[in-house]
XYZ file of C-alpha atoms in Angstrom:
414
model
C 12.545 -92.430 -3.780
C 10.257 -90.324 -1.279
C 6.635 -90.694 -1.700
C 4.208 -87.740 -1.594
C 1.753 -88.554 1.263
C -0.544 -85.594 0.785
C -0.688 -82.137 -1.144
C -2.503 -79.023 -0.733
C -2.330 -75.556 -2.556
C -2.001 -72.370 -0.362
C -1.760 -68.649 -1.156
C 0.269 -66.101 0.707
C -1.448 -63.142 1.746
C -1.572 -60.047 -0.163
C -0.069 -56.603 0.662
C -2.000 -54.325 2.091
C -2.542 -51.326 -0.034
C -2.171 -47.934 1.582
C -4.402 -44.772 0.083
C -4.982 -41.468 1.513
C -8.390 -39.892 2.337
C -8.215 -36.346 3.028
C -5.632 -33.925 4.287
C -5.824 -30.531 6.645
C -3.100 -28.226 7.569
C -2.274 -30.305 10.442
C -3.428 -33.809 9.460
C -3.646 -36.483 7.065
C -6.183 -39.323 7.131
C -5.366 -42.419 5.478
C -6.893 -45.859 4.720
C -6.021 -49.661 4.048
C -8.098 -53.007 3.891
C -6.867 -56.029 5.695
C -6.280 -58.484 3.093
C -5.217 -61.424 5.691
C -7.294 -63.968 6.019
C -7.400 -63.307 9.709
C -7.010 -60.424 12.344
C -3.444 -58.894 11.420
C -1.684 -56.097 13.492
C -0.280 -53.226 11.413
C 1.924 -50.348 12.053
C 1.960 -46.949 10.593
C 4.751 -44.749 10.386
C 5.441 -41.327 8.751
C 8.246 -38.551 8.916
C 9.082 -35.742 7.004
C 9.912 -36.370 3.462
C 13.926 -36.440 3.438
C 14.515 -37.493 6.705
C 15.526 -40.568 8.055
C 13.846 -40.652 11.773
C 9.961 -40.882 12.138
C 8.150 -37.734 12.919
C 6.285 -39.221 15.733
C 4.932 -42.453 17.126
C 4.048 -45.147 14.960
C 0.435 -45.702 15.091
C -0.620 -49.733 15.764
C -3.893 -50.993 14.893
C -5.215 -54.846 15.067
C -7.844 -55.364 11.502
C -10.083 -57.894 11.120
C -9.640 -59.702 7.831
C -11.102 -57.704 4.903
C -12.194 -54.859 7.238
C -11.030 -50.993 5.831
C -9.287 -49.362 8.150
C -9.158 -45.595 8.448
C -7.197 -43.395 10.728
C -6.025 -39.718 11.023
C -2.663 -38.645 11.689
C -2.719 -35.277 13.371
C -0.324 -33.243 14.799
C 1.460 -32.457 11.487
C 2.914 -29.103 10.418
C 1.306 -27.243 7.862
C 2.894 -26.647 4.080
C 5.105 -29.834 4.860
C 5.573 -33.188 2.712
C 5.218 -36.552 4.787
C 5.906 -40.059 3.716
C 3.610 -42.869 5.109
C 4.602 -46.394 5.368
C 2.410 -49.561 6.603
C 3.684 -52.633 7.961
C 2.424 -55.721 8.970
C 3.199 -57.762 12.125
C 4.507 -61.379 10.907
C 6.076 -63.768 13.374
C 7.133 -61.133 15.704
C 8.687 -58.649 13.108
C 7.000 -56.323 10.752
C 6.825 -56.642 7.095
C 6.746 -53.430 4.868
C 3.653 -53.552 2.811
C 5.496 -51.558 -0.366
C 4.856 -53.800 -3.000
C 1.367 -53.263 -2.290
C 1.914 -49.325 -2.619
C 1.936 -49.283 0.983
C 3.937 -45.886 1.025
C 2.986 -42.569 -0.353
C 3.859 -38.931 0.411
C 1.286 -36.063 0.812
C 1.574 -32.835 1.619
C -0.382 -30.677 4.125
C -2.385 -27.504 3.075
C -0.440 -24.546 2.978
C -1.797 -20.712 2.366
C 0.124 -17.496 1.444
C 0.639 -14.588 3.744
C 0.877 -11.108 2.586
C 0.311 -7.830 4.315
C -0.365 -4.130 3.224
C 0.341 -1.571 5.357
C -0.710 2.060 6.083
C 0.468 4.339 9.052
C -1.834 3.464 11.470
C -3.175 0.177 10.261
C -2.459 -3.279 8.345
C -4.323 -5.815 6.041
C -3.528 -9.241 6.695
C -4.753 -11.760 4.060
C -3.845 -15.266 3.386
C -5.107 -17.695 0.901
C -8.677 -18.712 1.227
C -9.043 -22.553 0.234
C -12.790 -22.617 0.879
C -14.767 -25.990 0.649
C -11.111 -27.734 1.344
C -11.029 -26.449 4.465
C -14.906 -26.765 5.518
C -14.999 -26.249 9.362
C -11.575 -25.193 10.273
C -11.534 -21.696 11.654
C -8.681 -19.342 11.751
C -7.276 -17.065 14.111
C -4.964 -14.187 13.716
C -2.221 -13.050 16.378
C -0.400 -9.779 16.405
C 2.842 -9.830 18.538
C 1.859 -13.259 20.229
C -2.036 -11.513 20.898
C -4.834 -13.320 19.708
C -7.168 -10.834 17.942
C -11.090 -10.943 18.165
C -11.588 -9.977 14.470
C -12.570 -12.920 12.091
C -11.067 -13.019 8.829
C -13.315 -11.961 5.694
C -13.496 -14.062 2.239
C -12.690 -11.618 -0.313
C -11.527 -12.236 -3.676
C -9.960 -15.624 -2.975
C -8.355 -14.396 0.023
C -9.289 -14.408 3.992
C -8.469 -10.656 5.086
C -8.244 -9.050 8.399
C -7.780 -5.153 8.995
C -5.502 -4.696 11.953
C -5.993 -0.798 13.641
C -4.598 1.257 16.227
C -1.278 0.894 14.918
C 1.659 3.343 15.115
C 3.291 4.600 12.376
C 6.922 3.154 11.456
C 6.795 0.174 13.917
C 7.485 -3.365 13.077
C 5.052 -6.019 14.177
C 4.675 -9.762 13.793
C 1.584 -11.381 12.797
C 0.660 -15.119 12.606
C -2.258 -17.426 11.333
C -3.447 -20.185 13.363
C -5.976 -23.107 12.375
C -8.239 -24.615 14.663
C -8.586 -28.013 13.698
C -10.993 -29.515 16.595
C -9.137 -28.863 19.828
C -5.626 -28.785 17.767
C -4.198 -25.245 16.616
C -1.790 -25.300 13.840
C 0.480 -22.560 12.833
C -0.042 -21.871 9.001
C 2.954 -19.148 8.818
C 4.328 -16.174 10.551
C 5.224 -12.511 8.794
C 6.872 -9.193 9.839
C 5.587 -6.100 8.560
C 6.549 -2.396 9.114
C 3.607 0.427 9.065
C 4.362 3.344 6.682
C 5.248 6.966 8.015
C 2.007 8.883 8.891
C 1.759 12.078 6.030
C 2.495 15.105 6.820
C 0.971 18.737 5.812
C 2.515 22.055 5.614
C 1.040 25.586 5.035
C 2.128 27.568 2.180
C 1.214 31.010 1.174
C -1.956 32.227 3.062
C -3.996 34.538 1.405
C -7.716 35.967 1.872
C -9.536 33.777 0.063
C -6.987 30.927 -0.962
C -4.050 28.792 1.002
C -1.826 26.799 -0.450
C -1.045 23.589 1.227
C 1.657 20.725 0.885
C 1.710 17.396 1.733
C 4.089 14.593 1.831
C 3.049 10.718 2.129
C 3.781 7.097 0.996
C 4.262 6.525 -2.538
C 1.396 5.090 -4.090
C -0.626 5.948 -1.173
C -4.207 7.654 -1.752
C -4.874 10.948 0.345
C -7.407 14.024 0.848
C -7.734 17.125 2.827
C -10.539 17.639 5.081
C -11.820 20.277 7.080
C -10.529 19.024 10.758
C -13.541 20.266 12.533
C -16.332 19.041 10.116
C -14.746 16.378 8.273
C -16.011 17.919 4.995
C -13.505 16.883 2.106
C -11.743 19.885 0.561
C -9.548 18.373 -1.672
C -9.737 14.716 -3.083
C -7.774 11.896 -5.042
C -4.471 13.015 -3.763
C -0.891 11.187 -4.637
C 1.842 10.393 -2.230
C 3.479 13.620 -2.211
C 2.249 17.070 -3.772
C 0.518 20.736 -2.953
C -2.611 22.168 -3.574
C -4.616 25.602 -3.516
C -7.882 25.613 -1.165
C -10.154 28.297 -2.170
C -12.784 29.837 -1.795
C -12.156 30.141 1.688
C -13.394 33.380 3.852
C -11.259 35.958 4.874
C -10.127 36.359 8.372
C -10.849 33.341 9.609
C -9.587 30.271 11.376
C -9.156 26.848 9.578
C -7.730 23.380 10.483
C -7.314 21.090 7.942
C -6.435 17.404 7.899
C -4.598 14.983 5.638
C -5.998 11.920 5.609
C -5.075 8.337 4.140
C -6.620 5.591 2.511
C -6.266 2.532 4.990
C -5.128 -0.600 3.057
C -9.067 -2.258 3.059
C -9.815 0.498 0.943
C -12.774 1.723 2.875
C -11.984 3.742 5.460
C -9.120 7.027 6.305
C -7.073 7.610 9.006
C -6.085 11.484 10.167
C -2.375 11.666 9.751
C -1.973 15.280 10.618
C -3.448 18.513 11.011
C -2.288 22.030 9.862
C -4.064 25.235 10.968
C -3.985 28.619 9.489
C -5.838 31.842 9.621
C -6.594 33.552 6.253
C -5.342 37.008 5.409
C -7.036 40.367 6.528
C -6.523 43.909 6.824
C -7.323 47.002 8.751
C -8.599 50.183 7.019
C -8.332 53.777 8.430
C -8.386 57.365 7.904
C -4.908 58.824 7.728
C -6.078 62.391 6.819
C -8.928 64.445 5.186
C -10.114 67.466 3.852
C -12.678 69.291 2.173
C -11.563 67.703 -1.368
C -9.457 64.679 -0.868
C -9.160 61.841 2.020
C -5.936 59.731 2.338
C -6.616 56.268 3.468
C -4.356 53.656 4.846
C -4.239 49.872 5.790
C -2.370 47.239 6.856
C -0.794 44.742 4.704
C -2.650 41.442 4.203
C 0.025 39.372 2.747
C 3.418 39.903 0.478
C 2.736 40.984 -2.882
C -1.175 41.867 -2.709
C -2.342 43.853 -5.261
C -5.198 46.031 -3.493
C -8.201 47.978 -4.952
C -9.547 50.963 -3.000
C -13.357 51.824 -4.151
C -15.195 54.749 -2.982
C -18.835 55.968 -3.873
C -21.491 58.506 -2.431
C -23.688 55.847 -2.440
C -24.078 52.922 -0.189
C -21.830 49.553 -1.386
C -21.330 46.724 -0.099
C -18.242 44.327 0.991
C -17.686 43.026 -3.091
C -17.616 46.914 -3.820
C -21.018 46.615 -5.574
C -22.117 49.670 -6.443
C -18.901 51.687 -6.340
C -18.235 54.471 -8.897
C -14.834 55.024 -8.469
C -11.513 52.240 -7.746
C -7.720 52.989 -7.349
C -5.440 49.842 -7.892
C -2.042 49.876 -5.967
C 0.518 47.753 -4.152
C 1.094 50.043 -1.812
C -0.699 50.802 1.837
C -2.455 53.959 1.493
C -4.032 55.727 -1.338
C -4.977 59.665 -1.348
C -8.213 60.268 -3.467
C -8.734 64.142 -4.745
C -11.656 65.746 -6.677
C -14.127 64.807 -3.526
C -17.008 66.978 -2.988
C -17.074 69.198 0.026
C -19.773 68.563 2.704
C -20.395 64.776 0.963
C -20.461 61.317 2.520
C -18.138 58.720 1.328
C -17.987 54.995 1.477
C -14.767 53.368 0.865
C -14.092 49.734 0.494
C -10.666 47.703 0.477
C -10.290 45.175 -1.785
C -7.447 42.504 -3.051
C -7.279 40.829 -6.197
C -6.746 37.129 -6.160
C -7.602 34.378 -8.247
C -11.200 34.230 -7.729
C -11.510 38.076 -8.599
C -11.617 40.906 -5.951
C -12.049 39.776 -2.286
C -13.606 42.460 0.202
C -15.532 42.203 3.259
C -19.173 43.729 4.023
C -17.772 45.264 7.358
C -19.459 49.114 7.292
C -18.439 51.969 9.885
C -19.645 55.624 9.905
C -17.461 58.189 10.921
C -19.603 61.132 12.546
C -20.063 64.854 11.213
C -17.000 67.111 12.172
C -15.220 64.563 14.298
C -13.051 62.982 11.741
C -11.856 60.968 14.104
C -9.489 57.674 12.874
C -10.772 54.335 12.384
C -9.922 51.431 12.299
C -11.464 47.904 11.840
C -10.054 44.255 11.895
C -11.161 41.814 8.913
C -13.761 39.718 11.317
C -16.402 37.638 9.035
C -19.974 38.279 9.300
C -20.485 34.535 9.144
C -18.208 31.424 10.392
C -20.303 29.023 7.875
C -16.832 27.372 6.569
C -16.264 27.096 2.712
C -18.394 28.843 0.322
C -18.819 27.893 -3.374
C -19.436 31.115 -4.709
C -17.217 32.780 -7.452
C -15.958 35.554 -5.282
C -15.452 35.675 -1.443
C -15.320 38.995 0.476
C -12.057 40.507 2.021
C -11.116 43.482 3.310
C -12.317 46.340 5.111
C -15.376 48.610 4.250
C -15.448 52.140 6.055
C -18.581 54.584 5.522
C -17.289 57.935 6.270
C -19.566 61.204 6.395
C -17.116 64.100 5.498
C -18.901 67.514 6.462
C -16.519 70.160 4.451
C -16.955 73.984 5.379
C -18.580 76.067 2.838
C -15.781 78.590 2.839
C -12.311 78.032 4.310
C -11.392 79.896 7.734
C -9.379 82.358 5.797
C -12.407 83.961 3.987
C -14.229 83.785 7.074
C -15.923 87.507 7.928
C -15.540 88.698 11.406
C -18.675 89.553 13.199
C -19.271 93.219 13.487
């Protein structure tokens, strides 16, 4: 029978417990405490969850007894789940510390990417994680080229407006997280800019013009004076038409269509259309002692003209006129005039805003009865007016000198 010479109780070392400290887009920090009674060497391995081989070189650290060890594994991919394992070197071999929760999985941070586009710009945005990524900066790349702009936080998103793009063009954008000296890709997407809005001139009258446009469904558009930038029509949808009024007659206009950029703060000039408002030329076709025939060039198809006249002075809007003749013809004979009397004639046109004429006067010299023709040139070029009536036409002031008796009744000299 064996005899016990001596005995001593002994306890094996506990397993090290591995836990996570923090994570970013491209790194995960972990810690553990060495439960051994002396210095021990540990090996930290990691791999993408579901894969069988390690993602990088194992981290080997010698830790003193009872000391908490912190280490950060960098060079990871964003939005990726990694499994970590801790092993302790014992008698030349590494022993897994799994019984002490020595393995765990953790996913690096991720963001959602989105882009809204216009003809010449795109608003790119991604999730703003706020304080969770404090100290991390971001950089946006377009077709592989780093942009200088800094994303701005708005409603839980980091946004950056990309400008000076071309319509109907595909671009690739990417977000990089700058973590110290490391750059971590947070994702890459492609977008295609929309087509630029088009503008077409329809019917052109003297004080109004119809314009139609075609843009992107759901887009927001407006019409502006291309020279001054003044808004002529606002809150327009993707496709439609509108009548601009009141305009000056015989006046050239350039109208631009602008689309609201995706950030909602600026407008892009998509296209410009030009036109000249309608005009007419009034002239004397024939005259006599009691009648006058006036003729004029057509202002536009379907125009309804009003020829007014008076022995008193009248202006381009026919104020002061005592007689008028309405017609769709291009001439009118006025009868019942008094001989040796000066008359003023004004040509106007009926439009939505009322009678439209132009304040341009010309006086025919006595006895000459020469034909006069005048073009519709506005007295000002101030642009759009807000008055209800805008003048169009030509006013001709005529002095008609009629003989007191006809040549047939004139007595010969003795």
